[in-house]
Structures are given as structure tokens and as C-alpha cells.
PDB file of C-alpha atoms in Angstrom:
ATOM      1  CA  UNK A   1     -10.662 -18.925   3.469  1.00  0.00           C
ATOM      2  CA  UNK A   2     -10.781 -16.404   0.635  1.00  0.00           C
ATOM      3  CA  UNK A   3     -10.847 -12.711   1.493  1.00  0.00           C
ATOM      4  CA  UNK A   4     -12.884 -10.807  -1.044  1.00  0.00           C
ATOM      5  CA  UNK A   5     -11.917  -7.149  -1.194  1.00  0.00           C
ATOM      6  CA  UNK A   6     -14.214  -4.278  -2.080  1.00  0.00           C
ATOM      7  CA  UNK A   7     -12.404  -1.195  -3.368  1.00  0.00           C
ATOM      8  CA  UNK A   8     -13.353   2.339  -4.233  1.00  0.00           C
ATOM      9  CA  UNK A   9     -11.617   5.470  -5.460  1.00  0.00           C
ATOM     10  CA  UNK A  10     -11.808   8.681  -3.461  1.00  0.00           C
ATOM     11  CA  UNK A  11     -12.692  12.287  -4.146  1.00  0.00           C
ATOM     12  CA  UNK A  12      -9.331  13.350  -2.743  1.00  0.00           C
ATOM     13  CA  UNK A  13      -7.384  12.244  -5.795  1.00  0.00           C
ATOM     14  CA  UNK A  14      -4.449   9.922  -6.377  1.00  0.00           C
ATOM     15  CA  UNK A  15      -1.908  12.454  -5.089  1.00  0.00           C
ATOM     16  CA  UNK A  16      -2.980  11.728  -1.503  1.00  0.00           C
ATOM     17  CA  UNK A  17      -4.949   8.458  -1.423  1.00  0.00           C
ATOM     18  CA  UNK A  18      -4.689   5.644  -3.961  1.00  0.00           C
ATOM     19  CA  UNK A  19      -7.577   3.482  -2.841  1.00  0.00           C
ATOM     20  CA  UNK A  20      -9.943   2.650   0.017  1.00  0.00           C
ATOM     21  CA  UNK A  21     -10.751  -1.025   0.627  1.00  0.00           C
ATOM     22  CA  UNK A  22     -12.624  -3.283   2.999  1.00  0.00           C
ATOM     23  CA  UNK A  23     -13.106  -6.979   3.609  1.00  0.00           C
ATOM     24  CA  UNK A  24     -14.434  -9.383   6.232  1.00  0.00           C
ATOM     25  CA  UNK A  25     -13.013 -12.658   7.493  1.00  0.00           C
ATOM     26  CA  UNK A  26     -15.136 -15.615   8.561  1.00  0.00           C
ATOM     27  CA  UNK A  27     -12.524 -17.997   9.955  1.00  0.00           C
ATOM     28  CA  UNK A  28      -9.044 -17.638  11.429  1.00  0.00           C
ATOM     29  CA  UNK A  29      -6.457 -18.116   8.715  1.00  0.00           C
ATOM     30  CA  UNK A  30      -3.523 -16.454   6.946  1.00  0.00           C
ATOM     31  CA  UNK A  31      -3.215 -14.461   3.735  1.00  0.00           C
ATOM     32  CA  UNK A  32      -0.419 -13.519   1.362  1.00  0.00           C
ATOM     33  CA  UNK A  33       0.475  -9.840   1.491  1.00  0.00           C
ATOM     34  CA  UNK A  34       2.283  -8.660  -1.632  1.00  0.00           C
ATOM     35  CA  UNK A  35       5.113  -6.138  -1.464  1.00  0.00           C
ATOM     36  CA  UNK A  36       3.816  -2.561  -1.568  1.00  0.00           C
ATOM     37  CA  UNK A  37       5.462   0.810  -2.042  1.00  0.00           C
ATOM     38  CA  UNK A  38       2.812   2.679  -0.059  1.00  0.00           C
ATOM     39  CA  UNK A  39       1.700   2.636   3.569  1.00  0.00           C
ATOM     40  CA  UNK A  40      -1.820   1.893   4.764  1.00  0.00           C
ATOM     41  CA  UNK A  41      -4.045   2.966   7.600  1.00  0.00           C
ATOM     42  CA  UNK A  42      -5.758  -0.257   8.694  1.00  0.00           C
ATOM     43  CA  UNK A  43      -8.749  -0.501  11.024  1.00  0.00           C
ATOM     44  CA  UNK A  44     -10.094  -3.822  12.238  1.00  0.00           C
ATOM     45  CA  UNK A  45     -12.993  -4.802  14.475  1.00  0.00           C
ATOM     46  CA  UNK A  46     -13.165  -8.256  16.012  1.00  0.00           C
ATOM     47  CA  UNK A  47     -16.346  -8.856  18.006  1.00  0.00           C
ATOM     48  CA  UNK A  48     -16.549  -5.148  18.786  1.00  0.00           C
ATOM     49  CA  UNK A  49     -12.866  -4.670  19.666  1.00  0.00           C
ATOM     50  CA  UNK A  50     -11.188  -1.973  17.581  1.00  0.00           C
ATOM     51  CA  UNK A  51      -7.546  -2.040  16.503  1.00  0.00           C
ATOM     52  CA  UNK A  52      -6.076   0.881  14.553  1.00  0.00           C
ATOM     53  CA  UNK A  53      -2.661   1.458  13.073  1.00  0.00           C
ATOM     54  CA  UNK A  54      -0.392   1.761  10.090  1.00  0.00           C
ATOM     55  CA  UNK A  55       1.142  -0.901   7.884  1.00  0.00           C
ATOM     56  CA  UNK A  56       4.369   0.238   6.296  1.00  0.00           C
ATOM     57  CA  UNK A  57       5.745  -0.248   2.808  1.00  0.00           C
ATOM     58  CA  UNK A  58       6.712  -3.882   2.238  1.00  0.00           C
ATOM     59  CA  UNK A  59       9.829  -4.928   0.347  1.00  0.00           C
ATOM     60  CA  UNK A  60       8.838  -8.588  -0.016  1.00  0.00           C
ATOM     61  CA  UNK A  61       5.758 -10.800   0.045  1.00  0.00           C
ATOM     62  CA  UNK A  62       4.802 -11.953   3.527  1.00  0.00           C
ATOM     63  CA  UNK A  63       2.209 -14.184   5.151  1.00  0.00           C
ATOM     64  CA  UNK A  64      -0.066 -12.291   7.526  1.00  0.00           C
ATOM     65  CA  UNK A  65      -2.402 -13.775  10.168  1.00  0.00           C
ATOM     66  CA  UNK A  66      -6.115 -13.097   9.791  1.00  0.00           C
ATOM     67  CA  UNK A  67      -8.348 -13.341  12.893  1.00  0.00           C
ATOM     68  CA  UNK A  68     -11.818 -14.830  12.593  1.00  0.00           C
ATOM     69  CA  UNK A  69     -15.003 -12.779  12.267  1.00  0.00           C
ATOM     70  CA  UNK A  70     -13.171  -9.505  11.669  1.00  0.00           C
ATOM     71  CA  UNK A  71     -14.086  -6.473   9.598  1.00  0.00           C
ATOM     72  CA  UNK A  72     -11.172  -4.641   7.969  1.00  0.00           C
ATOM     73  CA  UNK A  73     -11.066  -1.153   6.471  1.00  0.00           C
ATOM     74  CA  UNK A  74      -7.911   0.093   4.779  1.00  0.00           C
ATOM     75  CA  UNK A  75      -6.746   3.383   3.293  1.00  0.00           C
ATOM     76  CA  UNK A  76      -3.806   3.103   0.916  1.00  0.00           C
ATOM     77  CA  UNK A  77      -1.970   6.425   0.781  1.00  0.00           C
ATOM     78  CA  UNK A  78      -0.213   7.529  -2.383  1.00  0.00           C
ATOM     79  CA  UNK A  79       3.552   7.331  -2.705  1.00  0.00           C
ATOM     80  CA  UNK A  80       5.062  10.483  -1.195  1.00  0.00           C
ATOM     81  CA  UNK A  81       2.234  11.130   1.260  1.00  0.00           C
ATOM     82  CA  UNK A  82       3.694  11.575   4.749  1.00  0.00           C
ATOM     83  CA  UNK A  83       2.001  11.330   8.144  1.00  0.00           C
ATOM     84  CA  UNK A  84       4.423  13.555  10.024  1.00  0.00           C
ATOM     85  CA  UNK A  85       4.350  11.792  13.416  1.00  0.00           C
ATOM     86  CA  UNK A  86       5.154   8.506  11.635  1.00  0.00           C
ATOM     87  CA  UNK A  87       7.312   8.847   8.478  1.00  0.00           C
ATOM     88  CA  UNK A  88       7.192   5.744   6.300  1.00  0.00           C
ATOM     89  CA  UNK A  89      10.914   5.105   6.696  1.00  0.00           C
ATOM     90  CA  UNK A  90      10.348   4.344  10.370  1.00  0.00           C
ATOM     91  CA  UNK A  91       8.114   1.320   9.757  1.00  0.00           C
ATOM     92  CA  UNK A  92       9.123  -0.318   6.478  1.00  0.00           C
ATOM     93  CA  UNK A  93       8.144  -4.003   6.727  1.00  0.00           C
ATOM     94  CA  UNK A  94       6.469  -3.207  10.028  1.00  0.00           C
ATOM     95  CA  UNK A  95       3.508  -1.709  11.826  1.00  0.00           C
ATOM     96  CA  UNK A  96       2.595   1.208  14.051  1.00  0.00           C
ATOM     97  CA  UNK A  97      -0.281   0.729  16.516  1.00  0.00           C
ATOM     98  CA  UNK A  98      -2.438   3.659  17.596  1.00  0.00           C
ATOM     99  CA  UNK A  99      -3.885   3.830  21.120  1.00  0.00           C
ATOM    100  CA  UNK A 100      -7.671   3.498  21.191  1.00  0.00           C
ATOM    101  CA  UNK A 101      -9.654   5.334  23.871  1.00  0.00           C
ATOM    102  CA  UNK A 102     -12.532   3.896  25.893  1.00  0.00           C
ATOM    103  CA  UNK A 103     -14.882   5.958  23.708  1.00  0.00           C
ATOM    104  CA  UNK A 104     -13.560   4.254  20.540  1.00  0.00           C
ATOM    105  CA  UNK A 105     -11.397   7.072  19.195  1.00  0.00           C
ATOM    106  CA  UNK A 106      -7.801   6.609  18.055  1.00  0.00           C
ATOM    107  CA  UNK A 107      -4.856   8.762  19.131  1.00  0.00           C
ATOM    108  CA  UNK A 108      -2.612  10.261  16.424  1.00  0.00           C
ATOM    109  CA  UNK A 109      -0.059  12.946  17.138  1.00  0.00           C
ATOM    110  CA  UNK A 110      -1.239  13.245  20.715  1.00  0.00           C
ATOM    111  CA  UNK A 111      -4.843  14.063  19.748  1.00  0.00           C
ATOM    112  CA  UNK A 112      -7.964  11.917  19.655  1.00  0.00           C
ATOM    113  CA  UNK A 113      -9.527  11.297  16.256  1.00  0.00           C
ATOM    114  CA  UNK A 114     -12.880   9.856  15.286  1.00  0.00           C
ATOM    115  CA  UNK A 115     -12.363   6.568  13.480  1.00  0.00           C
ATOM    116  CA  UNK A 116     -13.354   6.859   9.814  1.00  0.00           C
ATOM    117  CA  UNK A 117     -15.800   4.560   8.083  1.00  0.00           C
ATOM    118  CA  UNK A 118     -15.460   3.124   4.591  1.00  0.00           C
ATOM    119  CA  UNK A 119     -17.832   5.826   3.368  1.00  0.00           C
ATOM    120  CA  UNK A 120     -16.324   8.943   5.007  1.00  0.00           C
ATOM    121  CA  UNK A 121     -12.559   8.459   4.698  1.00  0.00           C
ATOM    122  CA  UNK A 122     -12.312  11.706   2.718  1.00  0.00           C
ATOM    123  CA  UNK A 123     -13.485  13.770   5.695  1.00  0.00           C
ATOM    124  CA  UNK A 124     -10.930  12.100   7.972  1.00  0.00           C
ATOM    125  CA  UNK A 125      -8.052  12.652   5.520  1.00  0.00           C
ATOM    126  CA  UNK A 126      -8.929  16.330   5.038  1.00  0.00           C
ATOM    127  CA  UNK A 127      -8.947  16.845   8.804  1.00  0.00           C
ATOM    128  CA  UNK A 128      -5.453  15.365   9.020  1.00  0.00           C
ATOM    129  CA  UNK A 129      -4.361  17.724   6.246  1.00  0.00           C
ATOM    130  CA  UNK A 130      -5.954  20.738   7.914  1.00  0.00           C
ATOM    131  CA  UNK A 131      -4.140  19.849  11.158  1.00  0.00           C
ATOM    132  CA  UNK A 132      -0.816  19.789   9.285  1.00  0.00           C
ATOM    133  CA  UNK A 133      -0.229  16.114  10.079  1.00  0.00           C
ATOM    134  CA  UNK A 134      -0.660  14.744   6.559  1.00  0.00           C
ATOM    135  CA  UNK A 135       1.435  16.326   3.808  1.00  0.00           C
ATOM    136  CA  UNK A 136       2.650  15.604   0.302  1.00  0.00           C
ATOM    137  CA  UNK A 137       6.356  15.334  -0.452  1.00  0.00           C
ATOM    138  CA  UNK A 138       7.628  16.352  -3.875  1.00  0.00           C
ATOM    139  CA  UNK A 139      10.045  13.394  -3.644  1.00  0.00           C
ATOM    140  CA  UNK A 140      12.942  15.667  -4.590  1.00  0.00           C
ATOM    141  CA  UNK A 141      11.623  16.402  -8.087  1.00  0.00           C
ATOM    142  CA  UNK A 142      12.421  19.977  -9.045  1.00  0.00           C
ATOM    143  CA  UNK A 143      13.513  20.924  -5.522  1.00  0.00           C
ATOM    144  CA  UNK A 144      16.519  23.136  -4.878  1.00  0.00           C
ATOM    145  CA  UNK A 145      18.855  23.404  -1.947  1.00  0.00           C
ATOM    146  CA  UNK A 146      18.712  27.199  -2.302  1.00  0.00           C
ATOM    147  CA  UNK A 147      17.965  29.623  -5.153  1.00  0.00           C
ATOM    148  CA  UNK A 148      20.272  29.157  -8.095  1.00  0.00           C
ATOM    149  CA  UNK A 149      21.636  25.718  -7.161  1.00  0.00           C
ATOM    150  CA  UNK A 150      20.354  22.260  -7.986  1.00  0.00           C
ATOM    151  CA  UNK A 151      20.533  19.542  -5.305  1.00  0.00           C
ATOM    152  CA  UNK A 152      22.918  16.667  -5.901  1.00  0.00           C
ATOM    153  CA  UNK A 153      21.726  13.217  -6.927  1.00  0.00           C
ATOM    154  CA  UNK A 154      22.632  11.921  -3.469  1.00  0.00           C
ATOM    155  CA  UNK A 155      20.529  14.645  -1.825  1.00  0.00           C
ATOM    156  CA  UNK A 156      17.549  13.787  -4.006  1.00  0.00           C
ATOM    157  CA  UNK A 157      17.943  10.089  -3.200  1.00  0.00           C
ATOM    158  CA  UNK A 158      18.077  10.889   0.516  1.00  0.00           C
ATOM    159  CA  UNK A 159      14.909  12.992   0.306  1.00  0.00           C
ATOM    160  CA  UNK A 160      13.141  10.287  -1.659  1.00  0.00           C
ATOM    161  CA  UNK A 161      14.001   7.603   0.877  1.00  0.00           C
ATOM    162  CA  UNK A 162      13.055   9.892   3.769  1.00  0.00           C
ATOM    163  CA  UNK A 163       9.568  10.412   2.279  1.00  0.00           C
ATOM    164  CA  UNK A 164       8.884   6.857   1.118  1.00  0.00           C
ATOM    165  CA  UNK A 165      11.168   4.614   3.166  1.00  0.00           C
ATOM    166  CA  UNK A 166      12.388   3.057  -0.094  1.00  0.00           C
ATOM    167  CA  UNK A 167      14.898   3.717  -2.856  1.00  0.00           C
ATOM    168  CA  UNK A 168      13.696   4.598  -6.338  1.00  0.00           C
ATOM    169  CA  UNK A 169      15.051   1.241  -7.536  1.00  0.00           C
ATOM    170  CA  UNK A 170      13.011  -0.663  -4.947  1.00  0.00           C
ATOM    171  CA  UNK A 171       9.857   1.246  -5.896  1.00  0.00           C
ATOM    172  CA  UNK A 172      10.383   0.438  -9.575  1.00  0.00           C
ATOM    173  CA  UNK A 173      10.949  -3.269  -8.893  1.00  0.00           C
ATOM    174  CA  UNK A 174       7.945  -3.630  -6.571  1.00  0.00           C
ATOM    175  CA  UNK A 175       5.595  -1.744  -8.878  1.00  0.00           C
ATOM    176  CA  UNK A 176       6.778  -3.760 -11.873  1.00  0.00           C
ATOM    177  CA  UNK A 177       6.163  -7.073 -10.070  1.00  0.00           C
ATOM    178  CA  UNK A 178       2.664  -6.006  -9.092  1.00  0.00           C
ATOM    179  CA  UNK A 179       1.975  -4.863 -12.650  1.00  0.00           C
ATOM    180  CA  UNK A 180       3.169  -8.274 -13.865  1.00  0.00           C
ATOM    181  CA  UNK A 181       0.880 -10.049 -11.397  1.00  0.00           C
ATOM    182  CA  UNK A 182      -2.056  -7.959 -12.582  1.00  0.00           C
ATOM    183  CA  UNK A 183      -1.331  -8.762 -16.235  1.00  0.00           C
ATOM    184  CA  UNK A 184      -1.134 -12.490 -15.473  1.00  0.00           C
ATOM    185  CA  UNK A 185      -4.349 -12.334 -13.458  1.00  0.00           C
ATOM    186  CA  UNK A 186      -6.008 -10.656 -16.439  1.00  0.00           C
ATOM    187  CA  UNK A 187      -5.055 -13.544 -18.738  1.00  0.00           C
ATOM    188  CA  UNK A 188      -1.790 -12.464 -20.384  1.00  0.00           C
ATOM    189  CA  UNK A 189       0.880 -15.149 -20.791  1.00  0.00           C
ATOM    190  CA  UNK A 190       4.396 -14.753 -19.491  1.00  0.00           C
ATOM    191  CA  UNK A 191       5.794 -13.891 -22.937  1.00  0.00           C
ATOM    192  CA  UNK A 192       3.600 -10.784 -23.084  1.00  0.00           C
ATOM    193  CA  UNK A 193       4.482  -9.789 -19.526  1.00  0.00           C
ATOM    194  CA  UNK A 194       8.235 -10.162 -20.120  1.00  0.00           C
ATOM    195  CA  UNK A 195       8.060  -8.143 -23.344  1.00  0.00           C
ATOM    196  CA  UNK A 196       5.915  -5.344 -21.954  1.00  0.00           C
ATOM    197  CA  UNK A 197       7.552  -4.870 -18.572  1.00  0.00           C
ATOM    198  CA  UNK A 198      11.164  -5.436 -19.535  1.00  0.00           C
ATOM    199  CA  UNK A 199      12.009  -8.635 -17.676  1.00  0.00           C
ATOM    200  CA  UNK A 200      15.045 -10.448 -19.076  1.00  0.00           C
ATOM    201  CA  UNK A 201      13.299 -13.814 -19.385  1.00  0.00           C
ATOM    202  CA  UNK A 202      10.770 -16.138 -17.738  1.00  0.00           C
ATOM    203  CA  UNK A 203      13.156 -17.022 -14.901  1.00  0.00           C
ATOM    204  CA  UNK A 204      13.670 -13.335 -14.097  1.00  0.00           C
ATOM    205  CA  UNK A 205       9.893 -12.835 -13.977  1.00  0.00           C
ATOM    206  CA  UNK A 206       9.371 -15.944 -11.828  1.00  0.00           C
ATOM    207  CA  UNK A 207      11.964 -14.744  -9.310  1.00  0.00           C
ATOM    208  CA  UNK A 208      10.298 -11.324  -9.045  1.00  0.00           C
ATOM    209  CA  UNK A 209       6.861 -12.901  -8.517  1.00  0.00           C
ATOM    210  CA  UNK A 210       8.168 -15.159  -5.747  1.00  0.00           C
ATOM    211  CA  UNK A 211       9.948 -12.325  -3.977  1.00  0.00           C
ATOM    212  CA  UNK A 212       7.454  -9.506  -4.311  1.00  0.00           C
ATOM    213  CA  UNK A 213       4.072 -11.185  -4.853  1.00  0.00           C
ATOM    214  CA  UNK A 214       4.396 -14.602  -3.231  1.00  0.00           C
ATOM    215  CA  UNK A 215       2.595 -16.342  -6.104  1.00  0.00           C
ATOM    216  CA  UNK A 216       3.597 -18.149  -9.277  1.00  0.00           C
ATOM    217  CA  UNK A 217       2.494 -17.165 -12.754  1.00  0.00           C
ATOM    218  CA  UNK A 218       0.438 -20.381 -12.923  1.00  0.00           C
ATOM    219  CA  UNK A 219      -1.427 -19.505  -9.716  1.00  0.00           C
ATOM    220  CA  UNK A 220      -2.161 -15.998 -10.926  1.00  0.00           C
ATOM    221  CA  UNK A 221      -3.430 -17.176 -14.318  1.00  0.00           C
ATOM    222  CA  UNK A 222      -5.525 -19.961 -12.808  1.00  0.00           C
ATOM    223  CA  UNK A 223      -8.251 -17.578 -11.703  1.00  0.00           C
ATOM    224  CA  UNK A 224      -8.102 -18.928  -8.160  1.00  0.00           C
ATOM    225  CA  UNK A 225      -9.541 -16.138  -5.951  1.00  0.00           C
ATOM    226  CA  UNK A 226      -7.119 -17.050  -3.162  1.00  0.00           C
ATOM    227  CA  UNK A 227      -4.224 -16.172  -5.465  1.00  0.00           C
ATOM    228  CA  UNK A 228      -5.702 -12.830  -6.435  1.00  0.00           C
ATOM    229  CA  UNK A 229      -7.457 -11.427  -3.386  1.00  0.00           C
ATOM    230  CA  UNK A 230      -4.360  -9.533  -2.276  1.00  0.00           C
ATOM    231  CA  UNK A 231      -4.031  -7.565  -5.519  1.00  0.00           C
ATOM    232  CA  UNK A 232      -4.801  -3.877  -5.070  1.00  0.00           C
ATOM    233  CA  UNK A 233      -4.774  -1.178  -7.698  1.00  0.00           C
ATOM    234  CA  UNK A 234      -1.303  -0.818  -9.201  1.00  0.00           C
ATOM    235  CA  UNK A 235       0.337   2.041 -11.051  1.00  0.00           C
ATOM    236  CA  UNK A 236       1.013   1.382 -14.746  1.00  0.00           C
ATOM    237  CA  UNK A 237       4.294  -0.290 -15.570  1.00  0.00           C
ATOM    238  CA  UNK A 238       6.631   0.409 -18.484  1.00  0.00           C
ATOM    239  CA  UNK A 239       4.851   0.550 -21.799  1.00  0.00           C
ATOM    240  CA  UNK A 240       1.435   1.268 -20.274  1.00  0.00           C
TER     241      UNK A 240
END
């Protein structure tokens, strides 16, 4: 089985949502899920049954089960976006399931919410913002403990991890591996990837791909859709 993803940008802007995606499975199978610095809202319908929830940031590539005949819609929120009832640090490498009512609405923060479609995600996100449930963290940049005093490096690191669930180092490593996978998918050889993204050598790159992407450079360059279907939009790496 090959999952073919359709993606689109949003009118909300990259500060809140990175990308909206959808796909459909035909048969029961598994897929490789690459490490990600951001959390997703994921909605799935299998023969009319709705499941709704969050998928947290992932610090390594994993294999995820895929049920047959299922429609998936995903919203990838930008780094630093926080859903207050469920901060990302609480479900790194994990999931949060939302209750679904008999009328097909999901429960977030104690309230019932209409389930968004691929086309109207913007309306749903703005409602969460208006309700004060979805906010942007400044990730410690430029923040002060109180007027006239700068926060310590440890304080900034703590704020960053509280908002994202990850350290700055982990974010850099995961984003760099995904940027490397994208370059290889687009036809660059490993020499170009190592030089552009600052890997020490081919072995260093290969280790990062195994850990964070779950694919080899050969698989990514082969053009095999199964090796590339998991690749979402990535932020530019060093030298971009």
C-alpha cells in the first residue's frame, strides 16, 4: 500500500498552522512516520466511524498501523503553537484521543466542537483561538522575567521545552534530518546534503536518516513513492 498525501497551505499563516493534509487508505497496512517537531490534529473515518485526537512531536521514526478503507485529515500546527488543555510536552511520542459525541462532534476543553473538513480548517482554528484555547508561544525569544532583567539561559530552555515538548537541540536535529530527506528525494546526492546541512560525513547522515526518518538515502533517491509518502513540508535547513 502507498499512501498518497494531498497538502495545502492555509490562510492562517505559518505562525499557527504549517500545513493541512489528507489521504485515504485502501487496505490495512503500516506506514513509516518520520520524526516531527510539531504536533498534529488527526481525524480519521473508517466506514463512518470517527476518531479524533492529537499526535505529539516525535523524536524518532516509528511504524504506525493504518486501518483499511479510512479517510485521514491532518492539521500540522507550527512549532510554538499550544493547545492549552493539552501542551505538547504531555504527549511527545504519543497521542491524545478526544471523545466523540453521538452527533459526531469532538470534545476539547470540556466543550463540543464541530469537526473540521479539509476545506474549512481555518474556521475551526480561528474558533479555538477566539476561545483562548489555541495560543502562540514566543519560545522564550525576547521575553523577560520582569522589566529590566533578562531571563537566564536555563529559564529560556525551560520555556522552550514547555511550549514544544522538545529541546532546541532536538528540534535542530529533527528538522535537519527531514531537510536531508527532502534533498535526497529531490535528487541531490549525499555529498551535496552533507556539505549543505553540516553533517560530518556520510555515516553521520546515514545514522540521522535511520533514527529520524526511517529510510536510507538509497530509498529516498530511488523515487519509490512508499519511501516518500511520509514527507511533509519541512522548514529550511542550514544554508537554505
